[in-house]
XYZ file of C-alpha atoms in Angstrom:
678
model
C 112.709 127.015 118.873
C 113.037 124.137 120.782
C 113.539 125.854 124.067
C 109.979 127.708 123.772
C 107.363 126.882 127.043
C 105.097 127.125 124.411
C 105.638 124.817 121.891
C 106.918 122.070 125.078
C 103.093 122.386 126.130
C 101.389 122.567 122.837
C 103.384 119.158 122.190
C 101.684 117.826 125.493
C 98.343 118.639 124.962
C 98.517 117.554 121.086
C 99.968 113.885 122.994
C 98.860 113.702 127.215
C 101.234 112.350 129.319
C 98.551 109.343 131.420
C 100.513 106.368 132.041
C 102.823 106.700 129.409
C 104.670 109.805 128.810
C 103.725 112.552 126.492
C 104.456 114.080 123.547
C 107.805 115.967 124.277
C 109.923 113.185 126.799
C 107.832 110.786 124.380
C 109.992 111.364 121.093
C 107.914 114.705 119.662
C 111.758 116.949 121.061
C 114.233 113.763 119.955
C 112.567 114.372 115.921
C 111.767 118.344 115.842
C 115.563 118.704 116.533
C 115.379 116.311 113.501
C 116.648 116.697 110.241
C 113.529 115.510 108.980
C 112.705 119.140 110.504
C 113.938 121.899 108.729
C 114.516 125.450 108.342
C 110.186 125.807 106.442
C 108.968 123.495 109.099
C 110.334 125.265 112.346
C 109.659 128.527 110.921
C 106.135 127.898 110.833
C 106.895 126.316 113.351
C 107.702 130.018 115.711
C 105.836 131.637 113.989
C 102.600 128.643 115.531
C 103.500 128.914 119.465
C 104.000 132.758 118.992
C 101.253 132.899 118.467
C 99.436 131.096 120.781
C 101.413 132.663 123.715
C 99.498 136.079 122.290
C 96.075 134.147 122.451
C 97.119 133.740 125.881
C 98.270 137.080 126.804
C 95.036 137.520 125.920
C 93.461 136.111 128.246
C 95.585 137.670 130.424
C 97.944 134.392 131.616
C 101.734 134.772 130.720
C 102.230 132.841 128.216
C 100.860 129.802 127.149
C 102.445 127.372 128.927
C 101.144 128.874 132.031
C 97.976 128.682 131.126
C 95.755 125.152 132.667
C 95.039 122.388 130.187
C 91.896 123.119 129.126
C 92.622 126.660 128.391
C 95.648 125.366 126.515
C 93.212 122.379 125.280
C 90.761 125.374 124.056
C 93.906 127.729 122.448
C 95.267 124.706 119.791
C 91.341 124.184 118.741
C 91.088 127.975 118.421
C 94.830 127.349 116.225
C 93.314 124.334 114.929
C 89.660 126.073 113.180
C 91.049 129.193 112.135
C 91.636 128.745 108.860
C 94.453 131.058 108.120
C 96.746 129.000 111.324
C 95.167 125.422 109.667
C 97.609 124.685 107.832
C 100.534 125.150 111.213
C 98.573 123.310 113.141
C 98.404 120.857 111.165
C 102.119 120.747 110.812
C 102.154 120.372 114.728
C 100.093 118.049 114.732
C 101.970 115.417 112.032
C 105.135 115.776 113.637
C 103.904 114.736 116.810
C 102.248 111.825 115.481
C 105.582 110.952 113.960
C 108.235 111.875 116.908
C 105.623 109.397 119.314
C 104.237 106.723 116.359
C 107.181 106.363 114.079
C 110.675 104.414 113.662
C 113.543 105.072 112.725
C 116.932 104.936 112.232
C 118.744 103.752 116.329
C 114.871 105.240 117.826
C 111.971 104.136 118.941
C 109.588 105.782 121.050
C 107.238 105.674 123.257
C 104.319 105.121 120.729
C 105.878 101.665 119.698
C 106.210 100.512 123.110
C 102.045 102.165 124.403
C 100.440 100.449 120.741
C 102.521 96.233 121.104
C 104.514 97.342 118.412
C 107.798 95.132 118.039
C 110.039 95.147 114.255
C 110.226 91.403 114.876
C 109.297 89.576 117.550
C 111.213 88.446 120.894
C 113.839 86.139 120.476
C 114.756 87.236 116.450
C 118.436 88.423 116.277
C 117.972 90.256 112.903
C 120.546 88.774 110.341
C 122.563 90.792 107.065
C 123.057 88.341 104.090
C 126.491 89.131 102.459
C 125.745 91.280 100.010
C 126.704 90.699 96.492
C 130.138 92.238 94.981
C 129.891 94.689 92.213
C 132.663 94.972 89.642
C 134.741 97.803 89.463
C 134.883 101.025 86.620
C 138.216 99.972 85.553
C 136.924 96.113 85.412
C 133.992 97.172 83.201
C 134.685 95.366 79.771
C 133.525 97.252 76.991
C 131.865 95.262 75.068
C 129.162 92.023 76.569
C 127.229 89.872 74.894
C 124.275 91.964 76.810
C 123.730 94.764 79.021
C 120.743 93.938 81.230
C 119.763 97.991 82.586
C 117.683 98.244 86.656
C 117.703 94.736 88.387
C 114.152 93.978 89.413
C 111.889 90.392 88.714
C 111.996 91.288 85.264
C 116.128 92.310 84.366
C 117.122 89.273 87.580
C 115.397 86.663 85.940
C 116.830 88.489 82.510
C 119.811 87.785 83.558
C 119.664 84.628 84.624
C 118.905 82.683 81.751
C 121.317 84.567 79.420
C 124.187 83.303 81.417
C 123.367 80.106 82.243
C 122.992 79.992 78.056
C 126.149 80.950 78.493
C 126.243 84.390 77.474
C 127.790 87.694 79.507
C 126.098 90.239 81.279
C 127.052 93.303 83.239
C 124.235 93.924 84.918
C 122.629 97.335 85.892
C 121.577 99.201 88.837
C 121.459 102.658 88.681
C 120.981 102.766 93.034
C 124.217 102.565 95.501
C 124.427 99.135 97.368
C 122.462 99.496 100.256
C 122.435 96.863 102.971
C 118.994 95.307 104.315
C 119.430 97.180 107.780
C 119.252 100.569 105.486
C 115.944 98.635 104.209
C 114.499 98.309 107.196
C 112.492 100.085 110.209
C 112.668 103.102 108.963
C 108.780 104.317 109.439
C 109.366 108.047 107.720
C 111.633 106.909 104.711
C 109.924 103.544 104.178
C 108.688 102.522 100.806
C 104.797 102.207 101.649
C 104.972 105.115 103.718
C 107.213 107.578 102.980
C 106.643 111.431 104.814
C 110.782 112.173 103.745
C 113.301 110.952 101.234
C 112.879 107.791 100.439
C 115.302 105.480 101.469
C 114.315 103.724 98.055
C 113.829 106.506 96.166
C 115.769 107.805 93.055
C 117.140 110.524 94.919
C 117.446 114.557 94.248
C 118.144 115.144 90.791
C 115.620 113.613 88.835
C 112.531 115.227 88.513
C 109.228 114.456 87.053
C 105.922 116.126 85.643
C 102.802 114.841 86.439
C 99.997 115.964 83.535
C 96.675 117.682 85.141
C 94.060 119.023 83.942
C 94.918 122.847 85.855
C 98.487 122.208 84.264
C 101.955 121.001 84.599
C 102.920 119.658 88.549
C 106.138 119.189 88.879
C 107.399 116.567 92.356
C 110.581 115.355 92.838
C 110.613 111.640 95.236
C 111.887 113.545 97.821
C 109.130 115.632 98.869
C 106.834 114.433 96.641
C 106.649 110.397 97.011
C 103.166 109.435 96.977
C 102.072 112.214 93.317
C 106.067 111.064 91.868
C 104.956 106.906 92.153
C 107.776 106.109 93.735
C 109.500 102.130 92.404
C 112.322 100.528 94.353
C 115.257 101.804 93.058
C 117.952 99.601 94.480
C 118.978 95.936 93.960
C 115.951 93.635 93.652
C 113.754 96.487 92.709
C 109.975 95.418 94.407
C 110.926 92.465 95.348
C 113.417 93.467 98.128
C 110.724 95.510 99.769
C 107.270 93.397 98.952
C 105.250 92.241 100.881
C 105.505 88.649 98.703
C 102.368 88.130 96.661
C 102.351 85.196 94.117
C 100.008 84.830 91.931
C 100.094 83.644 88.804
C 96.770 85.796 86.468
C 93.897 84.391 85.702
C 93.327 83.043 82.308
C 91.068 85.748 80.882
C 93.372 87.898 82.015
C 95.330 86.804 79.208
C 91.997 87.746 77.112
C 89.947 91.403 78.108
C 89.098 92.781 74.695
C 87.853 89.587 73.428
C 85.518 88.216 76.693
C 85.109 92.261 77.215
C 85.241 93.767 73.986
C 86.734 97.958 74.053
C 84.611 100.134 76.193
C 83.915 103.764 73.918
C 87.621 105.396 74.639
C 89.562 102.459 75.929
C 92.082 100.632 73.827
C 92.140 97.237 76.125
C 94.258 94.751 73.861
C 94.464 91.172 74.218
C 98.285 89.537 75.437
C 100.051 88.211 71.775
C 100.601 85.039 74.925
C 97.543 83.187 76.471
C 98.077 80.388 79.793
C 98.608 78.342 78.549
C 101.264 79.421 77.094
C 103.012 81.159 79.378
C 101.998 78.459 82.270
C 105.703 76.629 82.427
C 106.767 80.044 82.832
C 105.250 79.886 86.267
C 105.943 76.940 87.660
C 109.444 78.277 86.892
C 109.061 81.604 88.622
C 107.859 80.087 91.410
C 110.579 77.049 91.773
C 113.152 79.661 91.442
C 111.806 82.463 93.340
C 110.864 80.508 96.077
C 106.384 80.583 96.930
C 104.820 79.341 99.220
C 101.247 78.163 99.091
C 98.469 75.877 98.694
C 96.660 74.811 96.218
C 92.975 74.910 96.545
C 90.083 77.977 95.861
C 93.042 80.707 94.699
C 93.958 77.748 92.582
C 91.139 76.141 90.419
C 91.200 78.340 87.532
C 95.069 79.115 87.030
C 95.936 74.232 85.655
C 99.635 73.232 87.362
C 102.262 71.540 85.725
C 103.584 71.953 89.793
C 103.103 72.211 93.251
C 104.586 75.085 95.273
C 108.095 75.062 96.161
C 106.119 75.380 99.790
C 103.631 75.062 101.939
C 101.412 78.468 103.230
C 102.205 80.176 105.648
C 100.297 79.771 109.246
C 96.837 80.483 109.112
C 96.088 83.683 111.714
C 92.753 85.256 113.171
C 92.481 87.233 110.175
C 91.994 84.321 108.283
C 90.257 82.569 110.583
C 87.523 85.304 110.875
C 87.755 85.828 107.410
C 87.391 81.890 106.183
C 83.843 81.753 108.184
C 82.153 84.450 106.864
C 83.860 83.218 103.373
C 82.132 79.916 103.861
C 79.076 81.356 105.516
C 78.227 83.278 101.631
C 80.258 80.633 100.054
C 82.443 82.093 98.639
C 85.975 80.063 97.681
C 89.248 81.381 99.868
C 92.507 80.287 100.519
C 96.263 81.278 102.093
C 97.873 84.148 99.387
C 100.874 82.773 97.930
C 103.246 84.388 99.080
C 107.169 84.306 98.161
C 108.516 84.424 101.899
C 109.680 80.929 103.112
C 107.249 79.273 105.044
C 110.584 76.982 106.507
C 113.683 77.223 105.771
C 114.664 76.858 102.022
C 116.792 77.426 99.229
C 120.040 77.662 102.905
C 117.780 80.516 104.194
C 115.319 80.758 106.776
C 111.871 80.977 107.526
C 110.143 84.233 107.845
C 109.335 84.952 111.739
C 106.482 86.939 111.203
C 107.616 90.486 112.103
C 105.474 93.358 112.268
C 107.258 95.356 108.766
C 107.234 92.818 105.905
C 105.285 95.570 103.573
C 107.402 98.158 102.407
C 110.882 97.059 104.503
C 113.685 94.807 103.873
C 113.674 91.039 106.081
C 115.752 90.889 108.820
C 115.833 87.121 108.306
C 116.602 87.194 104.457
C 113.853 84.980 104.312
C 111.555 87.065 101.654
C 111.697 86.179 98.355
C 113.669 88.589 95.588
C 114.770 89.067 92.720
C 118.302 90.283 95.179
C 119.050 86.561 96.468
C 117.067 84.425 93.875
C 118.514 84.779 90.118
C 121.217 86.915 90.541
C 122.972 85.517 92.741
C 122.507 82.416 90.083
C 123.462 84.456 87.445
C 126.491 85.908 88.975
C 127.304 82.477 89.961
C 128.051 81.387 86.630
C 130.692 83.561 86.510
C 129.182 85.151 83.289
C 127.592 88.050 85.495
C 129.031 91.721 86.333
C 127.099 93.541 88.445
C 127.335 97.690 88.150
C 125.403 99.022 90.857
C 125.347 102.877 91.478
C 125.648 103.261 87.893
C 123.061 104.838 85.403
C 121.917 103.983 81.721
C 121.828 107.458 80.106
C 121.284 105.998 76.607
C 120.728 103.318 74.581
C 122.090 103.113 70.699
C 121.074 100.276 68.318
C 123.100 99.294 65.616
C 123.894 96.662 62.446
C 126.339 95.083 64.368
C 125.929 95.850 68.417
C 124.022 97.847 70.731
C 125.227 99.667 73.517
C 124.858 101.756 76.423
C 126.424 105.454 78.346
C 126.468 104.256 81.522
C 127.038 107.021 84.369
C 129.585 105.024 87.434
C 128.945 106.599 90.389
C 126.026 107.969 89.412
C 124.727 108.748 93.619
C 128.526 110.382 93.544
C 129.765 113.941 93.301
C 131.905 112.940 90.159
C 130.241 110.321 87.740
C 132.648 109.040 85.414
C 131.179 108.175 81.998
C 131.834 104.899 80.211
C 130.342 103.732 76.784
C 129.909 99.507 75.801
C 129.051 97.613 73.801
C 127.023 94.522 73.193
C 125.182 92.443 70.794
C 122.017 92.992 72.686
C 120.519 95.543 75.237
C 117.620 94.303 78.249
C 115.995 97.599 79.325
C 114.109 96.174 81.884
C 114.091 99.698 84.193
C 110.332 100.095 85.089
C 107.025 101.357 83.585
C 108.128 104.834 84.039
C 111.699 104.820 83.097
C 112.650 102.120 80.166
C 110.734 104.347 77.932
C 111.805 107.611 79.019
C 115.070 106.086 78.675
C 114.380 104.952 75.110
C 112.649 107.929 73.987
C 115.197 109.608 75.196
C 117.562 107.791 72.966
C 115.167 108.524 70.065
C 113.860 105.176 70.229
C 111.003 103.683 70.423
C 107.273 104.659 68.058
C 104.614 106.022 69.377
C 102.904 103.874 71.151
C 105.544 103.655 73.494
C 104.594 105.403 76.646
C 101.023 105.011 75.230
C 98.431 102.781 77.794
C 100.011 103.584 81.127
C 97.647 101.976 83.802
C 97.615 100.343 86.721
C 95.734 98.926 89.733
C 92.359 99.727 91.372
C 93.170 99.785 94.960
C 89.797 100.146 97.510
C 89.668 99.466 101.329
C 87.495 99.482 103.145
C 86.672 98.915 106.969
C 85.368 97.809 109.555
C 84.851 97.114 113.698
C 85.622 93.872 115.262
C 84.480 93.488 119.129
C 87.937 90.801 119.148
C 91.298 92.643 118.246
C 92.193 89.698 114.811
C 95.346 91.776 113.649
C 98.383 91.863 115.746
C 101.650 93.487 114.699
C 102.415 89.926 114.002
C 103.412 89.663 110.068
C 104.046 89.264 106.609
C 100.604 91.117 106.546
C 97.907 90.183 103.959
C 96.794 86.217 104.585
C 93.600 85.505 102.500
C 92.108 86.029 99.727
C 89.399 85.367 97.502
C 89.341 85.083 93.302
C 85.161 84.852 93.458
C 85.706 88.128 91.777
C 87.431 87.996 89.293
C 85.427 87.740 86.100
C 82.868 86.466 87.800
C 80.046 88.131 86.914
C 79.897 90.320 90.476
C 83.199 92.564 89.656
C 82.432 94.391 85.784
C 84.916 94.219 83.589
C 87.239 91.759 85.578
C 86.754 92.767 89.559
C 89.041 92.668 91.486
C 90.758 89.746 93.963
C 89.750 91.161 97.503
C 92.140 90.324 100.587
C 92.411 91.371 104.095
C 94.348 94.182 105.295
C 97.408 94.328 106.835
C 98.133 95.241 109.639
C 99.443 99.279 109.903
C 101.874 100.648 111.309
C 102.065 102.713 114.607
C 102.478 106.769 112.055
C 99.830 104.652 109.667
C 96.760 104.487 112.733
C 97.534 108.223 113.830
C 96.725 109.660 111.036
C 93.306 107.753 110.114
C 91.525 107.000 113.530
C 88.087 106.121 113.256
C 85.397 108.142 112.476
C 83.980 110.398 115.656
C 87.852 110.033 118.004
C 89.665 113.063 118.292
C 92.819 114.032 115.846
C 94.815 114.572 119.072
C 94.566 115.037 122.198
C 93.757 112.662 125.006
C 90.664 110.779 123.297
C 92.624 110.595 120.452
C 95.537 108.653 122.355
C 93.497 106.317 124.532
C 92.202 105.748 120.684
C 96.027 104.947 119.863
C 95.811 102.638 122.722
C 92.440 100.330 122.603
C 90.737 101.452 119.736
C 93.615 100.644 116.589
C 93.213 97.617 117.837
C 90.242 96.577 116.825
C 89.870 98.011 113.481
C 89.742 95.814 110.507
C 89.509 95.894 107.208
C 89.407 94.608 103.815
C 91.196 94.862 100.248
C 90.344 95.898 96.870
C 91.991 95.537 94.319
C 91.537 95.301 90.565
C 91.930 95.966 87.026
C 92.109 99.318 85.464
C 90.975 99.831 82.205
C 94.164 101.071 80.038
C 93.692 104.314 77.757
C 96.391 105.817 74.681
C 95.850 108.884 76.256
C 97.071 107.313 79.810
C 101.180 107.845 79.020
C 104.740 108.349 79.781
C 106.505 111.360 78.158
C 109.193 113.602 77.804
C 108.908 116.963 80.015
C 109.958 119.971 77.585
C 110.711 121.453 80.121
C 112.422 119.665 83.789
C 115.689 117.485 83.181
C 117.420 115.050 85.215
C 120.823 115.888 86.392
C 122.600 114.854 83.646
C 120.615 116.462 81.170
C 117.715 114.409 79.931
C 114.594 115.402 80.072
C 112.824 113.839 83.261
C 109.493 111.790 82.839
C 105.605 113.362 82.696
C 103.251 111.937 83.538
C 99.071 111.947 82.135
C 96.780 109.474 83.930
C 93.907 109.804 83.063
C 91.140 107.289 84.566
C 89.214 105.313 82.155
C 84.715 105.054 83.745
C 85.231 101.303 83.707
C 87.262 101.168 86.258
C 85.130 103.258 88.763
C 82.511 100.817 88.216
C 85.342 98.494 89.542
C 86.008 100.358 92.751
C 82.592 99.957 93.794
C 82.048 97.034 92.317
C 85.364 96.021 94.815
C 83.840 98.226 98.035
C 80.581 96.813 97.499
C 80.951 93.138 97.755
C 84.023 94.157 100.573
C 82.065 95.461 102.717
C 79.572 92.366 102.388
C 82.529 90.554 103.185
C 82.884 92.817 106.455
C 79.632 92.869 106.985
C 79.678 88.552 107.431
C 82.284 88.805 109.329
C 80.014 90.419 112.215
C 82.400 94.064 111.922
C 80.118 97.550 112.443
C 80.793 100.407 111.151
C 81.342 99.076 107.630
C 83.128 102.033 105.801
C 84.834 102.737 102.301
C 87.703 104.371 102.948
C 88.131 107.270 99.938
C 91.054 108.988 97.934
C 92.652 105.306 98.514
C 93.501 104.504 93.992
C 96.922 104.633 93.039
C 97.944 108.400 93.939
C 100.696 108.854 91.700
C 99.951 108.623 87.447
C 102.771 106.222 88.312
C 101.984 103.437 91.218
C 104.186 100.638 92.126
C 101.779 97.854 89.824
C 102.798 100.670 86.814
C 102.820 98.840 83.319
C 101.763 98.864 80.237
C 104.091 101.381 78.284
C 105.540 99.312 76.444
C 103.219 96.717 74.913
C 103.495 94.024 73.387
C 101.709 92.784 69.791
C 101.537 91.985 66.973
C 101.761 94.920 65.295
C 103.487 98.835 65.587
C 100.541 99.832 65.225
C 99.356 98.497 68.589
C 102.148 98.250 70.429
C 105.581 99.676 71.061
C 107.755 95.628 70.720
C 106.997 92.199 68.929
C 105.883 89.489 71.403
C 108.761 88.657 72.427
C 109.923 92.012 73.997
C 112.254 93.435 70.821
C 111.608 97.495 70.783
C 109.589 97.877 66.490
C 112.362 99.961 64.903
C 114.995 98.530 66.253
C 117.063 95.620 65.613
C 119.089 95.223 69.197
C 117.254 96.634 72.630
C 114.620 94.405 74.497
C 112.335 95.432 77.164
C 111.480 92.959 79.805
C 109.720 94.460 82.982
C 106.075 95.559 83.629
C 105.871 97.717 80.199
C 105.115 94.559 77.753
C 101.704 93.885 79.951
C 99.383 94.460 77.322
C 96.346 94.240 80.261
C 97.820 94.051 84.283
C 94.580 91.738 85.763
C 92.787 91.521 88.800
C 95.958 90.214 91.027
C 100.002 91.131 91.650
C 101.735 91.592 88.917
C 105.156 90.372 89.831
C 105.293 86.611 89.508
C 103.788 87.148 86.031
C 106.903 89.820 85.040
C 109.314 87.050 86.362
C 107.495 83.550 84.448
C 106.819 86.472 80.853
C 110.756 87.299 81.645
C 112.540 83.445 81.214
C 110.033 83.611 77.980
C 111.294 86.963 76.788
C 114.836 86.036 77.910
C 114.214 81.831 76.137
C 113.409 83.574 73.102
C 116.393 86.161 72.835
C 118.825 82.694 73.696
C 117.436 80.744 70.677
C 116.573 83.473 68.566
C 119.754 86.027 68.955
C 121.580 88.973 66.543
C 123.393 88.107 64.574
């Protein structure tokens, strides 16, 4: 196929040569020859170019490559318009964008230089922090004080608290050990832009089902990352590759039902803890995680016992533009609190403002997460054994002990089963895998798995005269909370922030209205027009419903023969009201900033039933009739099983939940230490 003159000609019309190389020489040929493009796709392309050759011969040419460029464009346009050939043309176009505008390991195609993208600023040399050591299978004890399942912000924090209290902990992470270089710079398999099997995905052998109106659909992380609902499977969980927005929930977020009532068909519930009780744990989470922020408009409604450990990240053109617009509107604004080192901190350097923070590991280890804060502190006590590439496949509860069955070497061809006992098992595997594991283990009540919800997301774009989002990180920079519990947006509303700079591949797939999606005009827009696109992003409350849930599929099985998750997501009408309100206020902000052609993107809500902010599936509360755990995460009906992750959250607030996950994990783990099962 790669020897086809017609294929080369077609690629070079999708991305024509000008002052910059055409698609073929600029990276597409190399991409088409890579393992990313598998045989089914090659067969489709072969049929497409054979059809182009036939079309050319019908016009008296020797083949498609022999036609002048204008006639080649005519042939491609005819192919794109033919319903039978449209999917094949879309594949060609997508592969051209991938080859020309996406970085992968060891490859930087021409399109990146053309649009001015550099992964790290000049002079910055990436560093590789020393990886924490995992214990060998023969070093695993047969009994621990606690086994913690999952090393994200919940599990990592629990391990930190338990080991500091003198308890011996086995911290289990399903993913194999990965260094930061493996989790950075791949625009085809990154967390936020996975086209192919994600580097932080669970790998093969973990299918799920989506329970849709048209029946169940089987999805796989390797081929359907968007629909699958991708949470990061890696040491540190999502905090390894997040941008680090580290917000506190507002007081009203803990009593949504009290403030707003419960709309018909919804399952709003108040938290069994309020902001005042959680405040000391928020302060501890900010200190131990390391957050850069500033007190002011964004902290006015969240009383604080202390300041941020680091000053806010420095300003940038987008912040300046939207700050002026906010002041013109009479809105409050501030720099977003970020778990990034704005200055050297905790023995690690300051952020270098690389161009690919969101969804990628940090090139200089300035991004703060469970992997380089609470987990190293737990390991430093000498009372934490970290076991990576090991999956818990069963949790057991009992009078004298709890325990788990592990598959050690989970990613390899010959995993070894291992049973380990403990006084208590802390399950911190996330809002999908926590209930799936517990349900598959025969634990939990009818509330376990219910009330699955996330956040509502909207994006509003416009065109600005001067570019304000160059390829300089870390990403989101400015926010307003004026539409959170403020009456302008119903049901608690949501935070509005500036839209981060998009990767070149993402921009290629979403040109401005009126811009062709291939050819010379598309390439020119990528070179000059793309930089003038700017946007506002809204993230708001999602109203939970009891029918949205994680269950056990009766059909699909994981690689161990356990039931895969089946996910159902029902969207309450109140959530759509929140979408509309955030979009309206976001458009107002952009217009006040002088943007033109302001428009709301459609289809930007959570694509999957399980998004990266999913929560609620092991809801904590005082009654087993309305919750899955008690107020401190202990599973109803179990003696020695505690949940410690976002699954506990009855509602998800109007901002990113990670700092709340950590704060609540400090609270849950401290209570566990004080009320240790005998």
